[in-house]
XYZ file of C-alpha atoms in Angstrom:
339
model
C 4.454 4.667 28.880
C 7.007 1.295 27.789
C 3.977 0.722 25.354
C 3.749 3.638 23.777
C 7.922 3.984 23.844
C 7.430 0.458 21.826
C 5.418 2.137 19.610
C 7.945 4.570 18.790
C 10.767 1.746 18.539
C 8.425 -0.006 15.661
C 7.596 3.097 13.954
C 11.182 3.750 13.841
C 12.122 0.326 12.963
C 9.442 0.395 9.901
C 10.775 3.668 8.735
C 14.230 2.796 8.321
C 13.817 -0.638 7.245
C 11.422 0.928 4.271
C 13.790 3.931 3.073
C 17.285 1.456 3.494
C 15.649 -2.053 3.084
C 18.433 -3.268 5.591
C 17.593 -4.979 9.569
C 17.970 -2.186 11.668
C 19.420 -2.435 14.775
C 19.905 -0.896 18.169
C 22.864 1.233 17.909
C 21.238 2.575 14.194
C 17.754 3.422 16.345
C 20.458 5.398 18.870
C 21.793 7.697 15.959
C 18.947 8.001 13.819
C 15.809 8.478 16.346
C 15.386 10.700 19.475
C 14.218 7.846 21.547
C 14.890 9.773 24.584
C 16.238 6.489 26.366
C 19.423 4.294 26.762
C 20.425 1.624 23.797
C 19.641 -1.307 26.747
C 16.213 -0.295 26.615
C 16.017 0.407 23.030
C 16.851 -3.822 22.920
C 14.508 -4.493 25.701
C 11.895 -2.775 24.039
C 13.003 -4.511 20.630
C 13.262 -7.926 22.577
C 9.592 -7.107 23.545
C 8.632 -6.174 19.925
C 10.051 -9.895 18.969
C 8.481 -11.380 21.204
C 4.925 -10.212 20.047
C 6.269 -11.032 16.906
C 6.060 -7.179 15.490
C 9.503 -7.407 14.478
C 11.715 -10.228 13.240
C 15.686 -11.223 13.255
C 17.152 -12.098 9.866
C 19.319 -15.110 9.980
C 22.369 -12.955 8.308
C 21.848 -10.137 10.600
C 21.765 -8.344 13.751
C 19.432 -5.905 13.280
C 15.444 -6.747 12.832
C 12.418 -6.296 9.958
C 9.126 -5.937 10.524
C 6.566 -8.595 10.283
C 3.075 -8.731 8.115
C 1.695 -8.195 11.945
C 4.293 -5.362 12.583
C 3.045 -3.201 9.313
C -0.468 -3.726 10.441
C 0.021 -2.587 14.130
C 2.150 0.435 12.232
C -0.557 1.389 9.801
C -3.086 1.351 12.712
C -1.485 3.709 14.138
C -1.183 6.375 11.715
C -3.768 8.881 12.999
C -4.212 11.365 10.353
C -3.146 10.866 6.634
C -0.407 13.482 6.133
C -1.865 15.427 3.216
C 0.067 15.520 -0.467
C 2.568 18.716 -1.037
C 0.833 21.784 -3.133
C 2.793 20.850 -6.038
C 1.768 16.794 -6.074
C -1.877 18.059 -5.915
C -1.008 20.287 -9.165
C 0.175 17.580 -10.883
C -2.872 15.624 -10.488
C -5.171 18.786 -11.429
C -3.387 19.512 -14.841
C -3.093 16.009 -15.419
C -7.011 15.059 -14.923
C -8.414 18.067 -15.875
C -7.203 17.369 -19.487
C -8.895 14.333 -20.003
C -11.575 13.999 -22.593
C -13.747 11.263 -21.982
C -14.122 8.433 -19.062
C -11.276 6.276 -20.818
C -9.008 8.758 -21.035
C -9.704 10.061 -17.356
C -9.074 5.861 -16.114
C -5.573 5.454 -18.203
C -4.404 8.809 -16.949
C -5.669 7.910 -13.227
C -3.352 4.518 -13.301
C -0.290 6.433 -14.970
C -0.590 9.628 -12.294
C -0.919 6.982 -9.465
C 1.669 4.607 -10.359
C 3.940 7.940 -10.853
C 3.426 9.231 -7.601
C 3.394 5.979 -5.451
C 6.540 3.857 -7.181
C 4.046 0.876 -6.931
C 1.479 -1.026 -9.172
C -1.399 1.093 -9.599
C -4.372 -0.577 -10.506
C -8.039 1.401 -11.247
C -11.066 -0.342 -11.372
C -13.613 1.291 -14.422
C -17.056 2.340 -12.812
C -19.072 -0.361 -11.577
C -22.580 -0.530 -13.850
C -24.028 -2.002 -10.920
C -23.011 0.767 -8.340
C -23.843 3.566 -11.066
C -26.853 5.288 -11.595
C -27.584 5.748 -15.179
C -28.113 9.447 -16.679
C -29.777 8.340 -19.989
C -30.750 5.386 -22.280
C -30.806 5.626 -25.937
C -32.625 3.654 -28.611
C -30.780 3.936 -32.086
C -32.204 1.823 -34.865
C -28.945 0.581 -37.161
C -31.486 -1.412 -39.603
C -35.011 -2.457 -40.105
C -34.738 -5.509 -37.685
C -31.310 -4.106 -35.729
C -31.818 -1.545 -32.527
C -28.468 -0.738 -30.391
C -29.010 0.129 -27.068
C -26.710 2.454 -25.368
C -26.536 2.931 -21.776
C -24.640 6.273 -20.364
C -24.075 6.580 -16.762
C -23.694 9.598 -14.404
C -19.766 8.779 -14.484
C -19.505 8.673 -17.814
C -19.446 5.154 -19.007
C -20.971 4.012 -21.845
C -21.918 0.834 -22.987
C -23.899 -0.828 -26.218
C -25.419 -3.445 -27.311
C -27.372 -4.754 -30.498
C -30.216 -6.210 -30.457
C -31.828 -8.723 -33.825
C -35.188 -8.992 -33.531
C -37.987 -11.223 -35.974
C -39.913 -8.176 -36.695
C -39.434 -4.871 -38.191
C -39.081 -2.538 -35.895
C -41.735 0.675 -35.345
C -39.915 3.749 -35.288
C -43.410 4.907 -32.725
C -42.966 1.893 -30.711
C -39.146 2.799 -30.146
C -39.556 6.164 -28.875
C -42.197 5.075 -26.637
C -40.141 2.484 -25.367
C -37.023 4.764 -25.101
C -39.053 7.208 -23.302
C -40.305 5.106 -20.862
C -37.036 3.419 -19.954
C -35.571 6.701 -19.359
C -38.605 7.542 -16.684
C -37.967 4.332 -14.939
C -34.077 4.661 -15.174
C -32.957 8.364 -14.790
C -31.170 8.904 -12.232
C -31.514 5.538 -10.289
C -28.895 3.005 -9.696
C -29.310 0.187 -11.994
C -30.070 -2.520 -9.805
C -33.300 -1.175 -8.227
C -34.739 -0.959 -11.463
C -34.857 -4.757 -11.878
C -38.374 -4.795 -11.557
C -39.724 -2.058 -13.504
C -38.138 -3.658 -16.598
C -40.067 -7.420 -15.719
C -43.049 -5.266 -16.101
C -42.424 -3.118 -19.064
C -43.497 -5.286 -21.534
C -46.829 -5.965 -19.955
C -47.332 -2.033 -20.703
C -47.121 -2.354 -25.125
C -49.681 -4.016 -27.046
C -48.790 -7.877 -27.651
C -47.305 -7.139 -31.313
C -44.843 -5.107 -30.107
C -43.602 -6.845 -26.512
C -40.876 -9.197 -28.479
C -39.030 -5.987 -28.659
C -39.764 -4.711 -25.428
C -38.926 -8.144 -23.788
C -35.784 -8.358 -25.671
C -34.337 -4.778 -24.648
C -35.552 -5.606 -21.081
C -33.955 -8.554 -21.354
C -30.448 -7.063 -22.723
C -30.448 -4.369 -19.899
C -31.300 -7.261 -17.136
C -28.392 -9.433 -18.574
C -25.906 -6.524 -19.188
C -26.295 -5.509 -15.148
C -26.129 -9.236 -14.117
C -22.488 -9.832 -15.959
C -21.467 -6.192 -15.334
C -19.239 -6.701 -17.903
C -17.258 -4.403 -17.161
C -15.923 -5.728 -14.128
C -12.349 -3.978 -16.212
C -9.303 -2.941 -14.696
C -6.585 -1.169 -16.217
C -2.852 -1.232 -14.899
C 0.417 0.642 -14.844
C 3.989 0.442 -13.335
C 4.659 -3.355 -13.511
C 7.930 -2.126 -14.012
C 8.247 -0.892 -10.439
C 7.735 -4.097 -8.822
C 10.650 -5.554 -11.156
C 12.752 -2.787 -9.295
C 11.473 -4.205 -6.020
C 12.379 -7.606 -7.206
C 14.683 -7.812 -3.729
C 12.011 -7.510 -1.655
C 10.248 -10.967 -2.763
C 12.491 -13.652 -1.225
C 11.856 -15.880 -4.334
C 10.834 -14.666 -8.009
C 7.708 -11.538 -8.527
C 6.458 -14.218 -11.311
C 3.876 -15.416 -8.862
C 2.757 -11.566 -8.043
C 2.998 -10.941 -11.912
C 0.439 -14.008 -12.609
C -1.680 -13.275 -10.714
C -1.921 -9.153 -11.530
C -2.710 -10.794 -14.909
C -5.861 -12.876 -13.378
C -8.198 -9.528 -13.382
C -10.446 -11.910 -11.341
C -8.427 -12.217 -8.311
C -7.455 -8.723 -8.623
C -11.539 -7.788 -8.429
C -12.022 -10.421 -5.709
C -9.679 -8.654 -3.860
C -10.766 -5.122 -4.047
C -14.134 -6.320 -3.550
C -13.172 -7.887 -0.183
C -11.388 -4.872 0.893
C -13.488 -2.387 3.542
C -14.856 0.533 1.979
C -12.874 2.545 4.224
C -11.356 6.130 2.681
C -8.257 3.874 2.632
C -7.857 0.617 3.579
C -4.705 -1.710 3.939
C -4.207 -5.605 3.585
C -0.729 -6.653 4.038
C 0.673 -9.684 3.115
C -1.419 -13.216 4.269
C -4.349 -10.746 4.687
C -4.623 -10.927 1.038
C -5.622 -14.844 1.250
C -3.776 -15.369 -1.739
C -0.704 -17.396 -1.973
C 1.292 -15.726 -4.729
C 0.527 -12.233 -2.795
C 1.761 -13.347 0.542
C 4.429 -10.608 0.095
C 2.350 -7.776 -0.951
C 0.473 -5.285 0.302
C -2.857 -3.392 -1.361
C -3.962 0.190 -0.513
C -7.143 1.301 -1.929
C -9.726 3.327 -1.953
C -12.996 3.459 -3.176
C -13.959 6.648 -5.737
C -16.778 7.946 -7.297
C -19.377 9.266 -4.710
C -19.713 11.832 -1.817
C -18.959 8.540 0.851
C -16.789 5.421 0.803
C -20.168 3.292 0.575
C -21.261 5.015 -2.342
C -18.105 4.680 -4.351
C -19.142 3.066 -7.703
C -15.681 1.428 -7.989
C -11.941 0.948 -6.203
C -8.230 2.383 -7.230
C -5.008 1.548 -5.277
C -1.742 -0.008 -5.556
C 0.161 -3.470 -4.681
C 3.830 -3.308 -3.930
C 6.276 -5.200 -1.877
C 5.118 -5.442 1.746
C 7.970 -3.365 2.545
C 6.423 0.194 1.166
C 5.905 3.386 2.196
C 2.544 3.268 3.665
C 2.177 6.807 4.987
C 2.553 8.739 1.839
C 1.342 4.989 -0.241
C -2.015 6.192 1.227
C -2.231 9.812 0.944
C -1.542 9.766 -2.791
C -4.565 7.012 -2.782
C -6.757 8.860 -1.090
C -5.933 12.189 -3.067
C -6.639 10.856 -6.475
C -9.328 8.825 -5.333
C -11.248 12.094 -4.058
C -10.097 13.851 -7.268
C -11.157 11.269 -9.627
C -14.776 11.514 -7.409
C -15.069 15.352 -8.438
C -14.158 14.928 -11.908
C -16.576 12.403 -12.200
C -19.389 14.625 -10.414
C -18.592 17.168 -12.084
């Protein structure tokens, strides 16, 4: 029973210490929680707390702040994600539903989640690796110029323009389109890695520079996934949180700038429905004081998500409703995209 009262005492200490941002002590857990026991076991419990170093003492202050390890025994403990109100789910149905195209649906996605969270919302665009492509087009721009354009089942598109030596056969190209689109319809593109090395094997020898060279383009265009894009929003709330860094956010605003490290760490996150890493977890210095929450999006499980969305903020956030508004757009984005 003491450890689940000790629970309750860190629960309580994270909540207050998020919505006040000042060490809360005793006497404050007393007035403010229905503990159901005396204030000399509310300190026991808090001396216990300490010493399992859940909870911390300021040097200024009486009261105590969570630790990194404190948040993560807290978020382990939150059983079920308290849903979003009726009216937060509206706003994210009339603001998604308007969107016209897959850029449009990512820039309102980061605004929407940065607006409901307070935090830095970051989305990552569909992963060309993790999609599976819904048609490949051929379009001759010139006699010796063809532009390839790859559309995937989540609506991203990409081109690419190809010279060749030759002039190009207008029969050749909508043989070749047509059988690309057998081998690629529908598939993920990085089981198809195979059926393009033999492709060219399948034209007459004349005409397999061309083949080879869109093979080549689509091999080449999966293996840099250029993509790899993020888009931001709401750098401007972790200015606002500038308090909770105990020396500058320059380091935190660096390295939101460095999409790499961002990717690297979305990619290391689980592929949970939501998943947490708080402070050191994110093995990166300048983010020793922040916390991620992300989910993955974009299929009917986490491990078929073509792509992650979340938020980084101070580790002092509010993780309970930080991770319900993930998880809500992150489903909602998923339908939008199936649909």
């Amino acid at each position: 029973m003491s450890e689940e009262r000790r629970l309750d005492v860190l629960r309580a200490i994270v909540q207050d210490y998020v919505s006040t941002r000042e060490p809360v002590g005793s006497r404050v857990l007393v007035e403010r929680h229905a503990l159901g026991v005396s204030p000399a076991t509310i300190r026991n419990d808090m001396a216990a707390l300490e010493e399992h170093g859940l909870i911390v003492q300021p040097h200024t202050s009486a009261g105590r702040v969570p630790t990194d390890k404190g948040y993560r025994v807290f978020v382990d403990q939150i059983g079920a994600i308290k849903p979003l109100s009726a009216a937060e789910k509206r706003a994210i149905q009339v603001l998604l539903d308007d969107a016209v195209d897959l850029d449009d649906v990512v820039e309102r996605t980061v605004r929407l989640l940065a607006q409901l969270t307070h935090q830095v919302a970051v989305v990552q665009y569909p992963s060309l690796r993790r999609s599976t492509l819904r048609h490949l087009e051929l379009v001759p721009l010139s006699p010796q110029r063809l532009l390839v354009v790859i559309i995937t089942d989540t609506g991203r598109v990409e081109q690419r323009t190809i010279e060749t030596a030759a002039e190009i056969d207008a029969g050749v190209t909508a043989e070749l389109r047509a059988r690309l689109n057998v081998i690629c319809a529908g598939r993920r593109l990085q089981t198809i890695s195979q059926e393009l090395a033999a492709l060219p094997a399948q034209f007459a020898p004349a005409h397999r520079p061309l083949v080879e060279a869109v093979s080549a383009q689509l091999t080449d265009t999966l293996r840099l996934d250029a993509e790899e894009r993020i888009v931001m929003a709401g750098t401007a709330n972790l200015a606002r949180a500038d308090l909770d860094f105990s020396h500058t956010i320059s380091p935190v605003l660096e390295a939101l700038e460095e999409q790499v490290v961002l990717l690297k760490l979305f990619s290391e996150m689980e592929e949970d429905a939501v998943a947490v890493r708080i402070g050191a977890e994110n093995h990166h210095e300048a983010l020793a004081e922040a916390s991620i929450v992300a989910s993955v999006y974009g299929g009917e499980e986490a491990s078929d998500g073509v792509a992650r969305l979340g938020v980084l903020g101070p580790t002092r956030m509010d993780y309970p409703g930080t991770m319900a508004a993930v998880r809500a757009v992150a489903r909602y984005l998923s339908r939008i995209l199936a649909g």
